[in-house]
Amino acid sequence: MQAELIFTGTELLLGEVLNTHAQYLGRQMAAYGIEVILHTTVGDNWDRLAQVLEAALKRADLIIITGGLGPTTDDLTKDTVARVLGLPMVVHEPTLQWLREFMTRRRAPLSESMARQAYFPAGAKVLPNPAGTAPGALLVHRGKVIILLPGPPRELKAMFEASVVPYLASLGNPGMVTRSRLLKVTGISESQVQELIGDLGGQGNPGIAYLAQPGEVHVRISARAADGAVAEQMITGLLEKVRERLAGYLFGMDDDVLEEVVGRLLAQKGLTCALAESCTGGLTAARLTSIPGSSAYFLGSIVAYDNRVKEKVLGVPAGTLQVHGAVSQQTAVAMAEGVRSLTGAHLGLSITGIAGPGGGTPAKPVGLTYIALATADGTSCREFHFPGHRQAVRQGAANAALNMIRLYLLARS
Amino acid sequence: MQAELIFTGTELLLGEVLNTHAQYLGRQMAAYGIEVILHTTVGDNWDRLAQVLEAALKRADLIIITGGLGPTTDDLTKDTVARVLGLPMVVHEPTLQWLREFMTRRRAPLSESMARQAYFPAGAKVLPNPAGTAPGALLVHRGKVIILLPGPPRELKAMFEASVVPYLASLGNPGMVTRSRLLKVTGISESQVQELIGDLGGQGNPGIAYLAQPGEVHVRISARAADGAVAEQMITGLLEKVRERLAGYLFGMDDDVLEEVVGRLLAQKGLTCALAESCTGGLTAARLTSIPGSSAYFLGSIVAYDNRVKEKVLGVPAGTLQVHGAVSQQTAVAMAEGVRSLTGAHLGLSITGIAGPGGGTPAKPVGLTYIALATADGTSCREFHFPGHRQAVRQGAANAALNMIRLYLLARS
């Protein structure tokens, strides 16, 4: 089975938005053994979308179109598909009713533009939107399958997983399938990772690919075979070798995120943590609290951006700040112990550094960061030098801080 | 002048690599007034690339092809272009010589595959690669311009800036140019924006397009004309109408971000702010501190995720928490006034709400959020209901909080 992906949105052509759908859907198609032969990105242009769709219908069996399902006048996808396939647009009553209730909850009337989201090409199977208001659609027309998905990435993924995955699975196994696993490491650079495991494989089948992320490196191991089980077997052997080599740095697999891994460990051990953040400015707390249920183990963070807050709230001695400076081991230790006693948390973690672009000196360059962890076993502090610009330093520092909690909890058990 | 971008590489179709070229080149083209009408991504497949190129040659004046210039057997771009245009491949002696010297420095012989990088379609202008070994090429053939750029982003950007930018600049005004402005609003939904300005225009020239972002809506006004000044004039009239209609919600234009707008206002007025965050968990502070120089006006944030922190650090009365609950106007007010007096900031802003997915009740549903602002003029508090999932509620709350500071500072002047 051959597929084409069509991405709509002038914002994609203008480069205002990064197209992440191409990668997400590309991986999903590969996982289901569907060969994607072409991606096309077209603006919010009725005629051009129609031309692109007509051309795709000549080549592909499955066509996925993203974007243009919303309430506004530049949302043309459903009408264009209806026109190309020669189908009328008809109202889908359950969706209309759902939209009415949605707007009632928001104490607003159902506008005509909102109501447009309830109209679909005749014969379409309506795909509910678990993360937004615009439903998607699945059409089977003259043996071709056309799937319409919303543009916002969260909505697209939620709908794909809820409605499209079961459909693709029902198609059975049409050819070579790809399976892949993602290993996620932190505290090591991409080139260091390559030095550690480069000899185990590169492109090829099974293959190893590297993806550098802020503060992390993701290693992708993938294999293609006629059968999913065989592809998984091909991965397993290589996976174990890579795991061993990266053991000290590996924090998770596949969809794991570091803040969730740390949260699970804290919850398992019934421990609480609190933060004292300077250069990360709340970023570490924001990541920990992005996880549902984090209130079970996260008490709070003192974002002590100004030295007065370090002194007055965290009780860092004025002398320490004067003699050693805000970015010093001594201040980091005082911040960690300060927030631990202030909040009564089991773990007090502090981060103080120079995020840049300004504020660096030869003695204390941009990227220099001290991270201290205060626990019942005492207080430890580490010095880091994070490369890159302001956001990279902040992300690197947040990752290193979360990883310090992770390593402490693992060593403790 | 109309352009198409063709991205080659099976890794893009498989989703192994995120296509960042689309955004980078899209922005560059827009900046030079070149209308990009289509992006196409094709695998390392000789015939399909040929078909895509032939179709593009019928539509576009300028075609940029990325990838497939390297030494390996799946690098087919130059040969395919030569075949489609009916040109022979010829050696470029300076490149061959440069490759010889390059390999000599590496104490390695010049392999045949490496040498392939010195061959180009006859008549091509060779574009040096400042960041790698594979040169690019620029061809003018029957009035069409075809530019070949390497796949690795670092190499592509270096070559584009060194060789393509001067070429595009030399074209002067190649025909119809596009100009666009982005208006950014917050505190209003995409469909509400459409209700307010939909009658002013949709597709067309000048045109209006809508882009929903977490907590924000972006409205793009674009116009095409034979001349940049004319296109800008076409925008200006519409822009003013849209500005008037959206006045209460408009926070910035083009590259403005809300946290930077708020920071600029605070700096201008010489005021400082501090936050007390519950449901946003540090997200608001992280956004404010993502702006270089924010230490001039941002003192810190008390992320009071746990009620003990609300009581002990912010001085929220235990009775208030017991009687009205953590998510209440009374608690929000006490948090804002608490952090203001604790830090001595001019502005104390608090956020407390139910981010979900858990914790909602009929009386206090997920999304309910109270935001209070304590200033020398007194304390105000607003109730919000943010739609969507945990991250959408958190982003919406952070935006509303930043916007409350913005509106206060504007009203004050």
PDB file of N, CA and C in Angstrom, chain B residues 172-227:
ATOM      1  N   GLY B 172      16.980  41.398  -7.747  1.00  0.00           N
ATOM      2  CA  GLY B 172      16.165  42.588  -7.522  1.00  0.00           C
ATOM      3  C   GLY B 172      14.724  42.154  -7.331  1.00  0.00           C
ATOM      4  N   ASN B 173      13.818  42.798  -8.030  1.00  0.00           N
ATOM      5  CA  ASN B 173      12.397  42.531  -7.844  1.00  0.00           C
ATOM      6  C   ASN B 173      11.906  41.609  -8.951  1.00  0.00           C
ATOM      7  N   PRO B 174      11.802  40.320  -8.669  1.00  0.00           N
ATOM      8  CA  PRO B 174      11.571  39.353  -9.732  1.00  0.00           C
ATOM      9  C   PRO B 174      10.139  39.260 -10.212  1.00  0.00           C
ATOM     10  N   GLY B 175       9.243  40.101  -9.708  1.00  0.00           N
ATOM     11  CA  GLY B 175       7.864  40.000 -10.181  1.00  0.00           C
ATOM     12  C   GLY B 175       6.925  40.270  -9.024  1.00  0.00           C
ATOM     13  N   MET B 176       5.902  39.413  -8.861  1.00  0.00           N
ATOM     14  CA  MET B 176       4.981  39.614  -7.754  1.00  0.00           C
ATOM     15  C   MET B 176       5.708  39.305  -6.451  1.00  0.00           C
ATOM     16  N   VAL B 177       5.710  40.242  -5.529  1.00  0.00           N
ATOM     17  CA  VAL B 177       6.326  39.987  -4.227  1.00  0.00           C
ATOM     18  C   VAL B 177       5.236  39.917  -3.165  1.00  0.00           C
ATOM     19  N   THR B 178       5.499  39.145  -2.134  1.00  0.00           N
ATOM     20  CA  THR B 178       4.554  39.000  -1.032  1.00  0.00           C
ATOM     21  C   THR B 178       5.082  39.731   0.187  1.00  0.00           C
ATOM     22  N   ARG B 179       4.203  40.453   0.842  1.00  0.00           N
ATOM     23  CA  ARG B 179       4.548  41.041   2.127  1.00  0.00           C
ATOM     24  C   ARG B 179       3.487  40.599   3.124  1.00  0.00           C
ATOM     25  N   SER B 180       3.901  40.347   4.358  1.00  0.00           N
ATOM     26  CA  SER B 180       2.893  39.955   5.347  1.00  0.00           C
ATOM     27  C   SER B 180       3.250  40.493   6.718  1.00  0.00           C
ATOM     28  N   ARG B 181       2.228  40.721   7.512  1.00  0.00           N
ATOM     29  CA  ARG B 181       2.379  41.136   8.902  1.00  0.00           C
ATOM     30  C   ARG B 181       1.566  40.173   9.757  1.00  0.00           C
ATOM     31  N   LEU B 182       2.080  39.937  10.954  1.00  0.00           N
ATOM     32  CA  LEU B 182       1.423  39.035  11.887  1.00  0.00           C
ATOM     33  C   LEU B 182       0.910  39.852  13.068  1.00  0.00           C
ATOM     34  N   LEU B 183      -0.382  39.759  13.358  1.00  0.00           N
ATOM     35  CA  LEU B 183      -0.939  40.389  14.560  1.00  0.00           C
ATOM     36  C   LEU B 183      -1.171  39.293  15.587  1.00  0.00           C
ATOM     37  N   LYS B 184      -0.720  39.506  16.823  1.00  0.00           N
ATOM     38  CA  LYS B 184      -0.827  38.483  17.860  1.00  0.00           C
ATOM     39  C   LYS B 184      -1.770  38.951  18.954  1.00  0.00           C
ATOM     40  N   VAL B 185      -2.827  38.155  19.200  1.00  0.00           N
ATOM     41  CA  VAL B 185      -3.815  38.515  20.211  1.00  0.00           C
ATOM     42  C   VAL B 185      -3.902  37.416  21.263  1.00  0.00           C
ATOM     43  N   THR B 186      -4.356  37.799  22.445  1.00  0.00           N
ATOM     44  CA  THR B 186      -4.566  36.824  23.509  1.00  0.00           C
ATOM     45  C   THR B 186      -5.837  37.177  24.275  1.00  0.00           C
ATOM     46  N   GLY B 187      -6.390  36.190  24.982  1.00  0.00           N
ATOM     47  CA  GLY B 187      -7.620  36.431  25.739  1.00  0.00           C
ATOM     48  C   GLY B 187      -8.871  36.307  24.891  1.00  0.00           C
ATOM     49  N   ILE B 188      -8.752  35.678  23.721  1.00  0.00           N
ATOM     50  CA  ILE B 188      -9.888  35.549  22.800  1.00  0.00           C
ATOM     51  C   ILE B 188      -9.649  34.312  21.939  1.00  0.00           C
ATOM     52  N   SER B 189     -10.736  33.581  21.596  1.00  0.00           N
ATOM     53  CA  SER B 189     -10.568  32.339  20.844  1.00  0.00           C
ATOM     54  C   SER B 189     -10.462  32.632  19.347  1.00  0.00           C
ATOM     55  N   GLU B 190      -9.967  31.641  18.586  1.00  0.00           N
ATOM     56  CA  GLU B 190      -9.821  31.819  17.139  1.00  0.00           C
ATOM     57  C   GLU B 190     -11.163  32.165  16.489  1.00  0.00           C
ATOM     58  N   SER B 191     -12.227  31.466  16.914  1.00  0.00           N
ATOM     59  CA  SER B 191     -13.512  31.729  16.259  1.00  0.00           C
ATOM     60  C   SER B 191     -14.060  33.101  16.666  1.00  0.00           C
ATOM     61  N   GLN B 192     -13.754  33.540  17.898  1.00  0.00           N
ATOM     62  CA  GLN B 192     -14.173  34.897  18.293  1.00  0.00           C
ATOM     63  C   GLN B 192     -13.434  35.950  17.466  1.00  0.00           C
ATOM     64  N   VAL B 193     -12.148  35.692  17.197  1.00  0.00           N
ATOM     65  CA  VAL B 193     -11.376  36.613  16.347  1.00  0.00           C
ATOM     66  C   VAL B 193     -12.029  36.685  14.974  1.00  0.00           C
ATOM     67  N   GLN B 194     -12.370  35.504  14.462  1.00  0.00           N
ATOM     68  CA  GLN B 194     -13.014  35.436  13.139  1.00  0.00           C
ATOM     69  C   GLN B 194     -14.322  36.210  13.132  1.00  0.00           C
ATOM     70  N   GLU B 195     -15.097  36.089  14.237  1.00  0.00           N
ATOM     71  CA  GLU B 195     -16.357  36.832  14.322  1.00  0.00           C
ATOM     72  C   GLU B 195     -16.101  38.345  14.251  1.00  0.00           C
ATOM     73  N   LEU B 196     -15.014  38.785  14.883  1.00  0.00           N
ATOM     74  CA  LEU B 196     -14.729  40.221  14.964  1.00  0.00           C
ATOM     75  C   LEU B 196     -14.243  40.799  13.636  1.00  0.00           C
ATOM     76  N   ILE B 197     -13.442  40.028  12.878  1.00  0.00           N
ATOM     77  CA  ILE B 197     -12.798  40.625  11.694  1.00  0.00           C
ATOM     78  C   ILE B 197     -13.073  39.870  10.398  1.00  0.00           C
ATOM     79  N   GLY B 198     -13.828  38.750  10.498  1.00  0.00           N
ATOM     80  CA  GLY B 198     -14.040  37.907   9.321  1.00  0.00           C
ATOM     81  C   GLY B 198     -14.576  38.672   8.111  1.00  0.00           C
ATOM     82  N   ASP B 199     -15.402  39.702   8.376  1.00  0.00           N
ATOM     83  CA  ASP B 199     -16.014  40.431   7.254  1.00  0.00           C
ATOM     84  C   ASP B 199     -14.989  41.302   6.520  1.00  0.00           C
ATOM     85  N   LEU B 200     -13.820  41.525   7.123  1.00  0.00           N
ATOM     86  CA  LEU B 200     -12.812  42.401   6.500  1.00  0.00           C
ATOM     87  C   LEU B 200     -12.060  41.700   5.378  1.00  0.00           C
ATOM     88  N   GLY B 201     -12.123  40.347   5.337  1.00  0.00           N
ATOM     89  CA  GLY B 201     -11.438  39.641   4.254  1.00  0.00           C
ATOM     90  C   GLY B 201     -11.074  38.238   4.656  1.00  0.00           C
ATOM     91  N   GLY B 202     -10.817  37.408   3.657  1.00  0.00           N
ATOM     92  CA  GLY B 202     -10.401  36.039   3.918  1.00  0.00           C
ATOM     93  C   GLY B 202      -9.252  35.715   2.987  1.00  0.00           C
ATOM     94  N   GLN B 203      -9.437  34.692   2.154  1.00  0.00           N
ATOM     95  CA  GLN B 203      -8.475  34.479   1.083  1.00  0.00           C
ATOM     96  C   GLN B 203      -8.561  35.679   0.146  1.00  0.00           C
ATOM     97  N   GLY B 204      -7.640  35.842  -0.728  1.00  0.00           N
ATOM     98  CA  GLY B 204      -7.694  36.986  -1.636  1.00  0.00           C
ATOM     99  C   GLY B 204      -6.493  37.862  -1.413  1.00  0.00           C
ATOM    100  N   ASN B 205      -6.502  39.009  -2.002  1.00  0.00           N
ATOM    101  CA  ASN B 205      -5.320  39.858  -2.010  1.00  0.00           C
ATOM    102  C   ASN B 205      -5.740  41.309  -1.792  1.00  0.00           C
ATOM    103  N   PRO B 206      -5.512  41.925  -0.625  1.00  0.00           N
ATOM    104  CA  PRO B 206      -4.836  41.329   0.519  1.00  0.00           C
ATOM    105  C   PRO B 206      -5.705  40.277   1.202  1.00  0.00           C
ATOM    106  N   GLY B 207      -5.064  39.371   1.936  1.00  0.00           N
ATOM    107  CA  GLY B 207      -5.799  38.282   2.572  1.00  0.00           C
ATOM    108  C   GLY B 207      -5.555  38.226   4.071  1.00  0.00           C
ATOM    109  N   ILE B 208      -6.477  37.555   4.764  1.00  0.00           N
ATOM    110  CA  ILE B 208      -6.370  37.359   6.212  1.00  0.00           C
ATOM    111  C   ILE B 208      -6.359  35.862   6.499  1.00  0.00           C
ATOM    112  N   ALA B 209      -5.404  35.409   7.319  1.00  0.00           N
ATOM    113  CA  ALA B 209      -5.350  34.004   7.726  1.00  0.00           C
ATOM    114  C   ALA B 209      -5.214  33.930   9.243  1.00  0.00           C
ATOM    115  N   TYR B 210      -5.670  32.826   9.812  1.00  0.00           N
ATOM    116  CA  TYR B 210      -5.702  32.667  11.258  1.00  0.00           C
ATOM    117  C   TYR B 210      -4.838  31.484  11.674  1.00  0.00           C
ATOM    118  N   LEU B 211      -4.117  31.650  12.803  1.00  0.00           N
ATOM    119  CA  LEU B 211      -3.277  30.571  13.308  1.00  0.00           C
ATOM    120  C   LEU B 211      -3.426  30.522  14.825  1.00  0.00           C
ATOM    121  N   ALA B 212      -4.076  29.463  15.320  1.00  0.00           N
ATOM    122  CA  ALA B 212      -4.292  29.323  16.765  1.00  0.00           C
ATOM    123  C   ALA B 212      -3.037  28.740  17.409  1.00  0.00           C
ATOM    124  N   GLN B 213      -2.565  29.395  18.473  1.00  0.00           N
ATOM    125  CA  GLN B 213      -1.431  28.929  19.257  1.00  0.00           C
ATOM    126  C   GLN B 213      -1.907  28.742  20.691  1.00  0.00           C
ATOM    127  N   PRO B 214      -1.192  27.959  21.519  1.00  0.00           N
ATOM    128  CA  PRO B 214      -1.650  27.818  22.908  1.00  0.00           C
ATOM    129  C   PRO B 214      -1.777  29.182  23.592  1.00  0.00           C
ATOM    130  N   GLY B 215      -3.020  29.549  23.952  1.00  0.00           N
ATOM    131  CA  GLY B 215      -3.241  30.801  24.668  1.00  0.00           C
ATOM    132  C   GLY B 215      -3.209  32.048  23.801  1.00  0.00           C
ATOM    133  N   GLU B 216      -2.961  31.880  22.501  1.00  0.00           N
ATOM    134  CA  GLU B 216      -2.876  33.035  21.615  1.00  0.00           C
ATOM    135  C   GLU B 216      -3.546  32.720  20.281  1.00  0.00           C
ATOM    136  N   VAL B 217      -3.892  33.760  19.536  1.00  0.00           N
ATOM    137  CA  VAL B 217      -4.287  33.594  18.141  1.00  0.00           C
ATOM    138  C   VAL B 217      -3.445  34.560  17.318  1.00  0.00           C
ATOM    139  N   HIS B 218      -2.862  34.063  16.235  1.00  0.00           N
ATOM    140  CA  HIS B 218      -2.082  34.908  15.337  1.00  0.00           C
ATOM    141  C   HIS B 218      -2.895  35.149  14.066  1.00  0.00           C
ATOM    142  N   VAL B 219      -2.963  36.410  13.655  1.00  0.00           N
ATOM    143  CA  VAL B 219      -3.690  36.797  12.445  1.00  0.00           C
ATOM    144  C   VAL B 219      -2.667  37.311  11.437  1.00  0.00           C
ATOM    145  N   ARG B 220      -2.586  36.639  10.293  1.00  0.00           N
ATOM    146  CA  ARG B 220      -1.622  37.084   9.291  1.00  0.00           C
ATOM    147  C   ARG B 220      -2.340  37.857   8.198  1.00  0.00           C
ATOM    148  N   ILE B 221      -1.856  39.064   7.912  1.00  0.00           N
ATOM    149  CA  ILE B 221      -2.372  39.869   6.804  1.00  0.00           C
ATOM    150  C   ILE B 221      -1.286  39.904   5.745  1.00  0.00           C
ATOM    151  N   SER B 222      -1.600  39.411   4.554  1.00  0.00           N
ATOM    152  CA  SER B 222      -0.581  39.382   3.507  1.00  0.00           C
ATOM    153  C   SER B 222      -1.150  39.965   2.213  1.00  0.00           C
ATOM    154  N   ALA B 223      -0.239  40.489   1.404  1.00  0.00           N
ATOM    155  CA  ALA B 223      -0.635  41.061   0.113  1.00  0.00           C
ATOM    156  C   ALA B 223       0.456  40.779  -0.907  1.00  0.00           C
ATOM    157  N   ARG B 224       0.052  40.608  -2.152  1.00  0.00           N
ATOM    158  CA  ARG B 224       0.995  40.382  -3.247  1.00  0.00           C
ATOM    159  C   ARG B 224       0.839  41.494  -4.255  1.00  0.00           C
ATOM    160  N   ALA B 225       1.977  41.992  -4.739  1.00  0.00           N
ATOM    161  CA  ALA B 225       1.940  43.056  -5.737  1.00  0.00           C
ATOM    162  C   ALA B 225       3.229  43.009  -6.547  1.00  0.00           C
ATOM    163  N   ALA B 226       3.267  43.811  -7.605  1.00  0.00           N
ATOM    164  CA  ALA B 226       4.453  43.805  -8.469  1.00  0.00           C
ATOM    165  C   ALA B 226       5.639  44.433  -7.737  1.00  0.00           C
ATOM    166  N   ASP B 227       5.342  45.120  -6.672  1.00  0.00           N
ATOM    167  CA  ASP B 227       6.379  45.904  -6.021  1.00  0.00           C
ATOM    168  C   ASP B 227       6.163  45.868  -4.508  1.00  0.00           C
TER     169      ASP B 227
END
